mmCIF file of C-alpha atoms in Angstrom:
data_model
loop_
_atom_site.group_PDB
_atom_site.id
_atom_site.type_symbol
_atom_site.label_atom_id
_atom_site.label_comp_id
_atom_site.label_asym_id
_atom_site.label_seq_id
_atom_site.Cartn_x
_atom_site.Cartn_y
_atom_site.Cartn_z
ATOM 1 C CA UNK A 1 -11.891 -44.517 33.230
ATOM 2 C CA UNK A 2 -12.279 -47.376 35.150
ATOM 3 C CA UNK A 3 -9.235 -50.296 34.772
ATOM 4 C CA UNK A 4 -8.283 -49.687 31.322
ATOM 5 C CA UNK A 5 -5.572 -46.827 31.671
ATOM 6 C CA UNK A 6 -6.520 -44.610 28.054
ATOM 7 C CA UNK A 7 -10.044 -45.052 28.172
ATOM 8 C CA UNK A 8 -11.714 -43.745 24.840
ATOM 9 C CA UNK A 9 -8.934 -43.061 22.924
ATOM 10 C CA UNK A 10 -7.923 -41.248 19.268
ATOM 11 C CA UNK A 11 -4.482 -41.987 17.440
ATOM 12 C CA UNK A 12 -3.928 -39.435 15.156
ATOM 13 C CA UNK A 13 -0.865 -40.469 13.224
ATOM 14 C CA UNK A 14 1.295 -39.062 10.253
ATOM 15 C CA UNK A 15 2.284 -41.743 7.731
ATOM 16 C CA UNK A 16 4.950 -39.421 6.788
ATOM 17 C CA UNK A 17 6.436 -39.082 9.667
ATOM 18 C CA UNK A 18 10.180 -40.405 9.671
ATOM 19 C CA UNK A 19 10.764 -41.037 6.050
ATOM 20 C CA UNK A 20 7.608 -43.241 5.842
ATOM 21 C CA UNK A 21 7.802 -45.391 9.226
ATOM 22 C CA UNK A 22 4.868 -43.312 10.591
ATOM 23 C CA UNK A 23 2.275 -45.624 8.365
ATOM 24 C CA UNK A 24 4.445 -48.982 10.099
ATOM 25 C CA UNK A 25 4.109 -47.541 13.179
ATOM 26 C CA UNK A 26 0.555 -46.458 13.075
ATOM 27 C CA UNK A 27 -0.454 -49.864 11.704
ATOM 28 C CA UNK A 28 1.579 -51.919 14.177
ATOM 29 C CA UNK A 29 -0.584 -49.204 17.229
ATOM 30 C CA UNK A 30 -3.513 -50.377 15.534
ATOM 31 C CA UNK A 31 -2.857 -54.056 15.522
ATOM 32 C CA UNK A 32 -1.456 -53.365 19.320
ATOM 33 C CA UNK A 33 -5.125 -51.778 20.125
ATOM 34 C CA UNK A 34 -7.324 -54.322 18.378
ATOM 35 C CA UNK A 35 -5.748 -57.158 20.397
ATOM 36 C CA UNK A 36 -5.113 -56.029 23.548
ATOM 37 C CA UNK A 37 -8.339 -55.145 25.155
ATOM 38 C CA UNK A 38 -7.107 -53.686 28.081
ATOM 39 C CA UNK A 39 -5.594 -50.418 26.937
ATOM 40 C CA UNK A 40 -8.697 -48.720 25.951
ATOM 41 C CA UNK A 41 -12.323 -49.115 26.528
ATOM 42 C CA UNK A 42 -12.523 -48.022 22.575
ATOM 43 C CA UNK A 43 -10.539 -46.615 20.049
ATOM 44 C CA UNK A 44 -10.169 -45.261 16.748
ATOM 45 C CA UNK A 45 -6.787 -44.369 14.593
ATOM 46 C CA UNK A 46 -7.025 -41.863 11.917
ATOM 47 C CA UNK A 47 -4.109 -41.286 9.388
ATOM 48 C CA UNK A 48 -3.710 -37.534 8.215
ATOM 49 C CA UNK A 49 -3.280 -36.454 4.595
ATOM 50 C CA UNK A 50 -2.371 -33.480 4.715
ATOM 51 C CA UNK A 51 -0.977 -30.332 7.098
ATOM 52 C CA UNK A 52 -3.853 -28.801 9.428
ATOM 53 C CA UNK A 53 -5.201 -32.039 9.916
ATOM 54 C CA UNK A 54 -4.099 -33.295 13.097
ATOM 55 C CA UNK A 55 -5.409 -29.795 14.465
ATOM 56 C CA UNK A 56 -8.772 -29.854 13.372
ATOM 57 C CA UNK A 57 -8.822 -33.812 14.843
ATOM 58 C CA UNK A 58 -7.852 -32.886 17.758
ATOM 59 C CA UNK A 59 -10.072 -29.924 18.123
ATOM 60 C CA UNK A 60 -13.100 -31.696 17.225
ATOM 61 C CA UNK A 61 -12.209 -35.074 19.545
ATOM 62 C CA UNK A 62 -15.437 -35.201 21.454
ATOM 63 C CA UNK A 63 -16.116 -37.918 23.826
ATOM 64 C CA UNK A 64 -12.402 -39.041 24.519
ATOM 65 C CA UNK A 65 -10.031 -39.772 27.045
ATOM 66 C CA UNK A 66 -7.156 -39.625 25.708
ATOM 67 C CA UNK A 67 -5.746 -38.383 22.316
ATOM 68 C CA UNK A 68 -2.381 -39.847 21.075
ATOM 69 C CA UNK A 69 -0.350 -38.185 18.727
ATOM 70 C CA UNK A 70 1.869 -40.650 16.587
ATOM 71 C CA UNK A 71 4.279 -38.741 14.687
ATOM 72 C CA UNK A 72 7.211 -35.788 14.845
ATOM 73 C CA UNK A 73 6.957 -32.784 16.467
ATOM 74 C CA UNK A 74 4.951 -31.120 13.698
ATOM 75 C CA UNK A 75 1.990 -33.421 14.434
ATOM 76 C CA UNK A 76 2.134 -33.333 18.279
ATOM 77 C CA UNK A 77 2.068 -29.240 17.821
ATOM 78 C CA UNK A 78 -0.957 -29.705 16.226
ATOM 79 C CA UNK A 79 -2.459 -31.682 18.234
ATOM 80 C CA UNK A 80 -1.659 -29.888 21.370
ATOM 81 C CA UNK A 81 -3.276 -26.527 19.471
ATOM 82 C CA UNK A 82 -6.339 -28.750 18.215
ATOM 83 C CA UNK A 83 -6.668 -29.632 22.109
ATOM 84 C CA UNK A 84 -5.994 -26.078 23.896
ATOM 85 C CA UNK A 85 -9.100 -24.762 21.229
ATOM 86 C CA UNK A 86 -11.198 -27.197 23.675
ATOM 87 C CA UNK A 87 -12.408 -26.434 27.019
ATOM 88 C CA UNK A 88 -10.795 -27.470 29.703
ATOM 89 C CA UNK A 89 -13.814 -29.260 31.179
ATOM 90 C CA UNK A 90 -13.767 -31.752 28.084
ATOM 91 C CA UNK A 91 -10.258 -31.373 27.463
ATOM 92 C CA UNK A 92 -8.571 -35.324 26.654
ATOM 93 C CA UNK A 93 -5.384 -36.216 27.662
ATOM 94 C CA UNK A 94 -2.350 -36.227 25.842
ATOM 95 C CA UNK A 95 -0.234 -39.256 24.816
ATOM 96 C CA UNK A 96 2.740 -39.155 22.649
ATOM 97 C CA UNK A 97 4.191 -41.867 20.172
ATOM 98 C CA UNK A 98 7.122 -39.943 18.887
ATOM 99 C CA UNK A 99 7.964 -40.914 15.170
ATOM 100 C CA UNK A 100 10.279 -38.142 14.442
ATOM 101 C CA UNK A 101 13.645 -36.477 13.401
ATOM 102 C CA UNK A 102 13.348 -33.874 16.227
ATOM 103 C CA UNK A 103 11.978 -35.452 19.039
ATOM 104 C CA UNK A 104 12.870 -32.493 21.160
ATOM 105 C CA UNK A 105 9.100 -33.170 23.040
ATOM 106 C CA UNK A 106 9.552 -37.003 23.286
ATOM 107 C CA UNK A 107 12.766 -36.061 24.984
ATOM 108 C CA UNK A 108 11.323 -33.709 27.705
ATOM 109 C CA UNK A 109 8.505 -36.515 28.692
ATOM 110 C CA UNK A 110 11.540 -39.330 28.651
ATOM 111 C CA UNK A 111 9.318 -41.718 26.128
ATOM 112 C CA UNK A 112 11.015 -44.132 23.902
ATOM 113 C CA UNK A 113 11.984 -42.431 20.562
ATOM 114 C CA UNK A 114 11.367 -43.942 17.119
ATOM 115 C CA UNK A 115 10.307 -47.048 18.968
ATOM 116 C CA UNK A 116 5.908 -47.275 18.905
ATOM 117 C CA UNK A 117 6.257 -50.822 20.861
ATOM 118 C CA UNK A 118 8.174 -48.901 23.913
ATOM 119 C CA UNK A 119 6.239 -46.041 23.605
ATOM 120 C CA UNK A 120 2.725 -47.572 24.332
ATOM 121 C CA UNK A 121 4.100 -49.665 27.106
ATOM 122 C CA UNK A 122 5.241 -46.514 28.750
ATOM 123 C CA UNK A 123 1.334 -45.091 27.719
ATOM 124 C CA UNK A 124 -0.291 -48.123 29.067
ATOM 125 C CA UNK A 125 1.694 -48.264 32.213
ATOM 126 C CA UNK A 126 1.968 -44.340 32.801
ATOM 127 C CA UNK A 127 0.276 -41.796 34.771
ATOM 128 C CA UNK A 128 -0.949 -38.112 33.986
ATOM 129 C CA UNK A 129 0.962 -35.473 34.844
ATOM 130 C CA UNK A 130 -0.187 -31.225 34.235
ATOM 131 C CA UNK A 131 1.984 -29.965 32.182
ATOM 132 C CA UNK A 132 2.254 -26.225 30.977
ATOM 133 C CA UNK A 133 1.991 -25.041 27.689
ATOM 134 C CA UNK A 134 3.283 -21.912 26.100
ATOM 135 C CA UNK A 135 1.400 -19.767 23.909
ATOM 136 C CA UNK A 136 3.055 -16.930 21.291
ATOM 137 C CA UNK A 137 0.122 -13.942 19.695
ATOM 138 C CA UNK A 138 -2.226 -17.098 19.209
ATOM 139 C CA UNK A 139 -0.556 -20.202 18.133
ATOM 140 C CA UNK A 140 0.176 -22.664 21.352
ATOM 141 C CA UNK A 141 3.849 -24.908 21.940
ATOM 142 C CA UNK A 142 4.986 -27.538 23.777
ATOM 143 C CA UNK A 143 8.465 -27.433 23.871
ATOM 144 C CA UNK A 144 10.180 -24.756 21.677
ATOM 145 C CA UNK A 145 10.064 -20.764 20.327
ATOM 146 C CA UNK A 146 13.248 -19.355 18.782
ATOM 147 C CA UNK A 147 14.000 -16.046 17.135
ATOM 148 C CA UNK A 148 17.670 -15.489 15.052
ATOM 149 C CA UNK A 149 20.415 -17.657 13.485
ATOM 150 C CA UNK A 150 19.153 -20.749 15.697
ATOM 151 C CA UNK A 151 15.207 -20.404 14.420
ATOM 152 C CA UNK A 152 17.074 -20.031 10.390
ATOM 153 C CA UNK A 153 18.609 -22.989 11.810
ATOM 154 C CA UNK A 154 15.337 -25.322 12.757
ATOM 155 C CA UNK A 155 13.610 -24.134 9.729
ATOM 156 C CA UNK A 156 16.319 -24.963 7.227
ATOM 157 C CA UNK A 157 16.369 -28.504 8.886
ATOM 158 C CA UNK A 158 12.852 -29.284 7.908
ATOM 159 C CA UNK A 159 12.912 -27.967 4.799
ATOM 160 C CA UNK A 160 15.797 -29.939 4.111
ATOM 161 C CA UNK A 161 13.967 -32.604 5.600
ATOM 162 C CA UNK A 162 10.496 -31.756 3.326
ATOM 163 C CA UNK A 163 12.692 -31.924 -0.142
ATOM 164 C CA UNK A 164 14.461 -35.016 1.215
ATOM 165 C CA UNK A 165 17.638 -33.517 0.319
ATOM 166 C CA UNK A 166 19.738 -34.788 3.134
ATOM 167 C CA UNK A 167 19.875 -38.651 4.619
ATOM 168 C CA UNK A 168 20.748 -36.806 8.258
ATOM 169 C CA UNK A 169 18.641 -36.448 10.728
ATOM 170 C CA UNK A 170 18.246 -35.465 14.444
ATOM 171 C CA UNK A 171 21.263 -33.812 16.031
ATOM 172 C CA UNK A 172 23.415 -34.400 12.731
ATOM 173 C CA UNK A 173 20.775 -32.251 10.643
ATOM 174 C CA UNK A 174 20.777 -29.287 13.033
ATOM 175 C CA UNK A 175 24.845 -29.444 13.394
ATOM 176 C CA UNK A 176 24.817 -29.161 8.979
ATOM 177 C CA UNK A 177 22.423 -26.705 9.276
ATOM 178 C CA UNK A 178 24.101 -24.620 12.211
ATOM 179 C CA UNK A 179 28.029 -24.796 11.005
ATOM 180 C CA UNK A 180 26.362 -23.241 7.287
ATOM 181 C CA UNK A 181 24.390 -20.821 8.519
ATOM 182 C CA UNK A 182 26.598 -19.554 11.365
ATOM 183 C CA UNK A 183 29.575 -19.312 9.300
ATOM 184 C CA UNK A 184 27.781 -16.600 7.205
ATOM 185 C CA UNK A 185 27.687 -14.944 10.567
ATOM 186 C CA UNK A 186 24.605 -12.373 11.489
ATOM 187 C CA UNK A 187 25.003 -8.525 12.678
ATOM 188 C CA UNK A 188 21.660 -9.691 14.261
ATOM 189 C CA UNK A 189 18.257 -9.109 14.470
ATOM 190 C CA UNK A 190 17.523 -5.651 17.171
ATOM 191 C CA UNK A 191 14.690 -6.094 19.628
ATOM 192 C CA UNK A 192 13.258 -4.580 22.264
ATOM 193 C CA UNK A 193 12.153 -7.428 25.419
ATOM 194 C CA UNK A 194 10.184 -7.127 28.402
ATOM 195 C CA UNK A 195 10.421 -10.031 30.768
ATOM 196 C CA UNK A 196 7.376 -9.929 33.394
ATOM 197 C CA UNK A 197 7.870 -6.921 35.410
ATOM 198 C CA UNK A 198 11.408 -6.534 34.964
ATOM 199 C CA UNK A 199 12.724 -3.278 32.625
ATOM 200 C CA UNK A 200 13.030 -3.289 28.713
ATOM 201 C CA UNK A 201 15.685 -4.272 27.440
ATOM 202 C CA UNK A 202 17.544 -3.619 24.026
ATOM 203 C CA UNK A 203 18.938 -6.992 22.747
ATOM 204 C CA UNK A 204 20.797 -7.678 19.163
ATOM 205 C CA UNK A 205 19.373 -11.229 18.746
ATOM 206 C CA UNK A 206 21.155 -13.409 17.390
ATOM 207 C CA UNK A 207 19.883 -16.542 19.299
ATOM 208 C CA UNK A 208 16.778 -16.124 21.331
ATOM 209 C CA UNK A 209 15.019 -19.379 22.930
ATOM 210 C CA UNK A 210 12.221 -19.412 24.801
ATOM 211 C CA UNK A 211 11.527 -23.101 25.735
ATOM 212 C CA UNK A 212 8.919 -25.490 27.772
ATOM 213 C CA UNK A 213 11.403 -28.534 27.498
ATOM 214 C CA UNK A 214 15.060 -28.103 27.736
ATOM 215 C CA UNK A 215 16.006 -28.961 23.946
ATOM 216 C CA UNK A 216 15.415 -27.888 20.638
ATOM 217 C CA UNK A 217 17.394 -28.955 17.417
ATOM 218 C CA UNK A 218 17.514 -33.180 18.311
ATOM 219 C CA UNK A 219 18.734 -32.712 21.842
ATOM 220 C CA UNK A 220 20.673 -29.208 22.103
ATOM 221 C CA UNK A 221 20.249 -28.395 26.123
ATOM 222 C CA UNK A 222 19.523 -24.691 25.279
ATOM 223 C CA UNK A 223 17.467 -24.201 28.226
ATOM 224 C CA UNK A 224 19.294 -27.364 30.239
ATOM 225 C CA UNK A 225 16.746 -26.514 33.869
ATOM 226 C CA UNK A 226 13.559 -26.357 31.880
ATOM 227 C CA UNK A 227 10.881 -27.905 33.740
ATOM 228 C CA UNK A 228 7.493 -28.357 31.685
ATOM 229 C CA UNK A 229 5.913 -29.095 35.143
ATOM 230 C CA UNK A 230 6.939 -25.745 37.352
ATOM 231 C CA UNK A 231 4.809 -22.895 35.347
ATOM 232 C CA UNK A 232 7.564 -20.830 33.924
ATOM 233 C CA UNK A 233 9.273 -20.459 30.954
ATOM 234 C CA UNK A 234 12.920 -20.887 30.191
ATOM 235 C CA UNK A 235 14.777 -17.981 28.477
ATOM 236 C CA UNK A 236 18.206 -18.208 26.302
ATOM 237 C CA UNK A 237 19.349 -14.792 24.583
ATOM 238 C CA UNK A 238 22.935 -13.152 23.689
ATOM 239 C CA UNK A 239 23.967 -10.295 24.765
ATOM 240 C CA UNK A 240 26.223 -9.230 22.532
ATOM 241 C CA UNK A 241 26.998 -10.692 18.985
ATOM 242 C CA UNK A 242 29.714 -13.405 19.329
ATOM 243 C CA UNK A 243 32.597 -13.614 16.476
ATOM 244 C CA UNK A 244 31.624 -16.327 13.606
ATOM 245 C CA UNK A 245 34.278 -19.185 15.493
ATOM 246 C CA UNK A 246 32.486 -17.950 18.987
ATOM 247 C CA UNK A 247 29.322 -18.497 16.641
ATOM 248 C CA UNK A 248 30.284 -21.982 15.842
ATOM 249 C CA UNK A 249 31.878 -23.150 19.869
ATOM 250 C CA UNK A 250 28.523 -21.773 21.097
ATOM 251 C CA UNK A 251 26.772 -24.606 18.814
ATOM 252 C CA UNK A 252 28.936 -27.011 20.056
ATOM 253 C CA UNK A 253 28.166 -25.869 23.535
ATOM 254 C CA UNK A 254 25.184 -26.025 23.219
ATOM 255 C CA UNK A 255 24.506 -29.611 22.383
ATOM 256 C CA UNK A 256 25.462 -30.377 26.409
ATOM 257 C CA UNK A 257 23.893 -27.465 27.331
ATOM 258 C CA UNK A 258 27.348 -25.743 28.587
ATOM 259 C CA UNK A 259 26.844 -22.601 27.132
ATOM 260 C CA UNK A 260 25.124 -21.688 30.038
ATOM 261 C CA UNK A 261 28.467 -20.224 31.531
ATOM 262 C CA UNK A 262 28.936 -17.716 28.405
ATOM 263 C CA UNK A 263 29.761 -14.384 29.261
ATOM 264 C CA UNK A 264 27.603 -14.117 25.665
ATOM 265 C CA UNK A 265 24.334 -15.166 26.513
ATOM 266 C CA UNK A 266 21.936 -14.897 29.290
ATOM 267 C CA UNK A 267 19.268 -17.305 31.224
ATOM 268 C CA UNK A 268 16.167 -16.225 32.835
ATOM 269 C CA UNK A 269 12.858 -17.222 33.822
ATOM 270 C CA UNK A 270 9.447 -15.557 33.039
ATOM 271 C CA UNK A 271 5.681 -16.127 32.874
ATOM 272 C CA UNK A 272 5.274 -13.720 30.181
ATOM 273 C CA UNK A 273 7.550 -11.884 27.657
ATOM 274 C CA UNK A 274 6.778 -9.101 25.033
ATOM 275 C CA UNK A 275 9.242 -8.927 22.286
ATOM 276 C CA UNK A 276 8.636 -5.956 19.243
ATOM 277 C CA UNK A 277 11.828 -6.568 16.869
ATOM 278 C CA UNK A 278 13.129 -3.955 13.947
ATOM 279 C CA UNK A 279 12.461 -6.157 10.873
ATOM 280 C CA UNK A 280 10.802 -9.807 10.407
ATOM 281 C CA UNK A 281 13.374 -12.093 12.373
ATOM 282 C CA UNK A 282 13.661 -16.243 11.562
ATOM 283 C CA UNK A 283 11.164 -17.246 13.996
ATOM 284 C CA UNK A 284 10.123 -20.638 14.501
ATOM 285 C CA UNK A 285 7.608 -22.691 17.042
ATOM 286 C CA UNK A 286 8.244 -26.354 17.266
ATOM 287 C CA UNK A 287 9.768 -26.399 13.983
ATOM 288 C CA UNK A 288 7.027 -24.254 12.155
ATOM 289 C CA UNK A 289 7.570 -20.730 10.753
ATOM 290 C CA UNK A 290 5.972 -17.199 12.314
ATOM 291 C CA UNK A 291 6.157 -14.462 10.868
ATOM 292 C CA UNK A 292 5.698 -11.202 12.527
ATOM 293 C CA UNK A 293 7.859 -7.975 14.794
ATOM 294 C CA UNK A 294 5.592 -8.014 17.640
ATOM 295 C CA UNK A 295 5.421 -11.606 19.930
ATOM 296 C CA UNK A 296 3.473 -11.749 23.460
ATOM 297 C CA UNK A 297 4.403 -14.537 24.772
ATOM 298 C CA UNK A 298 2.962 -16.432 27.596
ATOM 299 C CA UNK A 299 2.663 -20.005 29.935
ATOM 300 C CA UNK A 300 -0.336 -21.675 30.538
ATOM 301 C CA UNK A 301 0.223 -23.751 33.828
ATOM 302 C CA UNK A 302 -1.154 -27.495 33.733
ATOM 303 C CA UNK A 303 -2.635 -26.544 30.673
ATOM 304 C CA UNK A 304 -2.534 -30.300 29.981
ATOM 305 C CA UNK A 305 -2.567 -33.592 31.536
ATOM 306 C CA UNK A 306 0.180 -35.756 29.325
ATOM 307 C CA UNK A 307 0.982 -38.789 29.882
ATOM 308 C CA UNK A 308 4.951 -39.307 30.623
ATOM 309 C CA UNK A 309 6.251 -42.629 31.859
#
């Protein structure tokens, strides 16, 4: 790619994104581009209209170096699913200029949050690292999968978020979110999980994280030793249902990743999990709904080159 550090690259950005400061940020990465010469030997910004979008862009980004998602965590998942439907061989990079509530991603790669002038210094001045992607029946994620109270949890946050019913966002929108919907308490949601080679086991889920970053939620530390660069997934389950005010300490826990020491939950590492539940648990990856009872769920090791700072 010669001197210039991107090469050919494709912003796709969400307007949206943030209450509206996607379309500011988007147009202040364009006026960035056009003027400094030496990011890219070319590039192009498209805006998306609509969900799916960013996916199909992604998928169909022939000919470029680099693809930059500009946006929340919805966007980058589609991106990184529009990229892992390429092959490898012509495969772009990934850069990220988070614009979100979440941010859980931005957080894992340490780029500057809410802030597009930070974040394409640290793109411009970065370096590609192989990063591992996880994949659930056939939908791909970068940093999160949850099953339970604490995937309720991440979906009532966006669609709080979507109807624009709530001013919060972040860390402050999961905690509302959480202290509602674990003070109605849950007898859980029975599964059956295999981890790898290890024996079935017979879990009532309640909270259930599988993660490539450490966080989910805005910053909780559910997984606080995930490493998106070692090829393994990072596991968070109970093992036995905790009392509603256990329910509610957990959260709090949780957001400094100190309910590690529990004697209710349990932290493992895997390459590969199958997971058959009862009925339809909450399920959510990177913020978007699943549906289903039966989950394989797998890592794909340097699945990506993304650029971190």
């Amino acid at each position: 790619m010669g001197a210039s550090p991107l090469g050919r690259a494709l912003v796709i950005a969400n307007p949206t994104a943030n209450r509206g400061e996607g379309a500011e940020g988007a147009a202040f990465v364009q006026r960035f581009l056009d003027s400094y010469r030496g990011a890219t030997t070319a590039h192009r910004l498209i805006l998306t209209k609509t969900a799916g979008d960013a996916q199909g862009l992604a998928r169909e980004a022939a000919g470029f170096d680099t693809v930059i998602a500009l946006g929340g965590d919805g966007v980058i998942h589609e991106v990184v699913n529009g990229l892992m439907e390429r092959d490898v061989s012509s495969r772009p990079q990934l850069g990220i200029i988070p614009m979100g509530s979440g941010n859980d991603y931005a957080r894992t790669l340490g780029m500057a949050i809410n802030d597009p002038s930070g974040a394409l210094a640290q793109l411009v001045r970065g370096h590609a690292a192989p990063l591992e992607v996880g994949r659930v029946n056939d939908v791909h994620f970068m940093e999160t999968l949850s099953f339970g109270m604490d995937a309720a949890i991440a979906l009532d946050t966006v669609r709080r978020r979507q109807e624009e019913t709530t001013s919060q966002h972040g860390e402050g929108l999961f905690i509302t979110s959480g202290i509602r919907i674990f003070s109605e308490g849950s007898s859980g949601w029975p599964c059956r999980a295999r981890f790898d080679e290890r024996p079935e086991i017979t879990l009532p889920t309640v909270i259930f994280a599988v993660q490539v970053g450490p966080t989910y939620g805005g910053g909780f530390a559910v997984c606080p030793a995930a490493d998106p660069s070692d090829g393994l997934l990072d596991v968070c389950y109970n093992v036995k249902i905790p009392s509603r005010p256990w329910l509610l300490a957990l959260l709090g826990l949780a957001r400094f990743g100190r309910h590690a020491s529990s004697s209710c939950v349990n932290l493992l590492r895997c390459t590969h999990a199958t997971i058959d539940f009862e009925t339809q648990p909450p399920c959510q990856v990177d913020g978007e709904r699943l549906c289903g009872t039966h989950f394989e769920v797998s890592v794909i090791p340097r699945a990506l080159r993304v650029i971190v700072p």
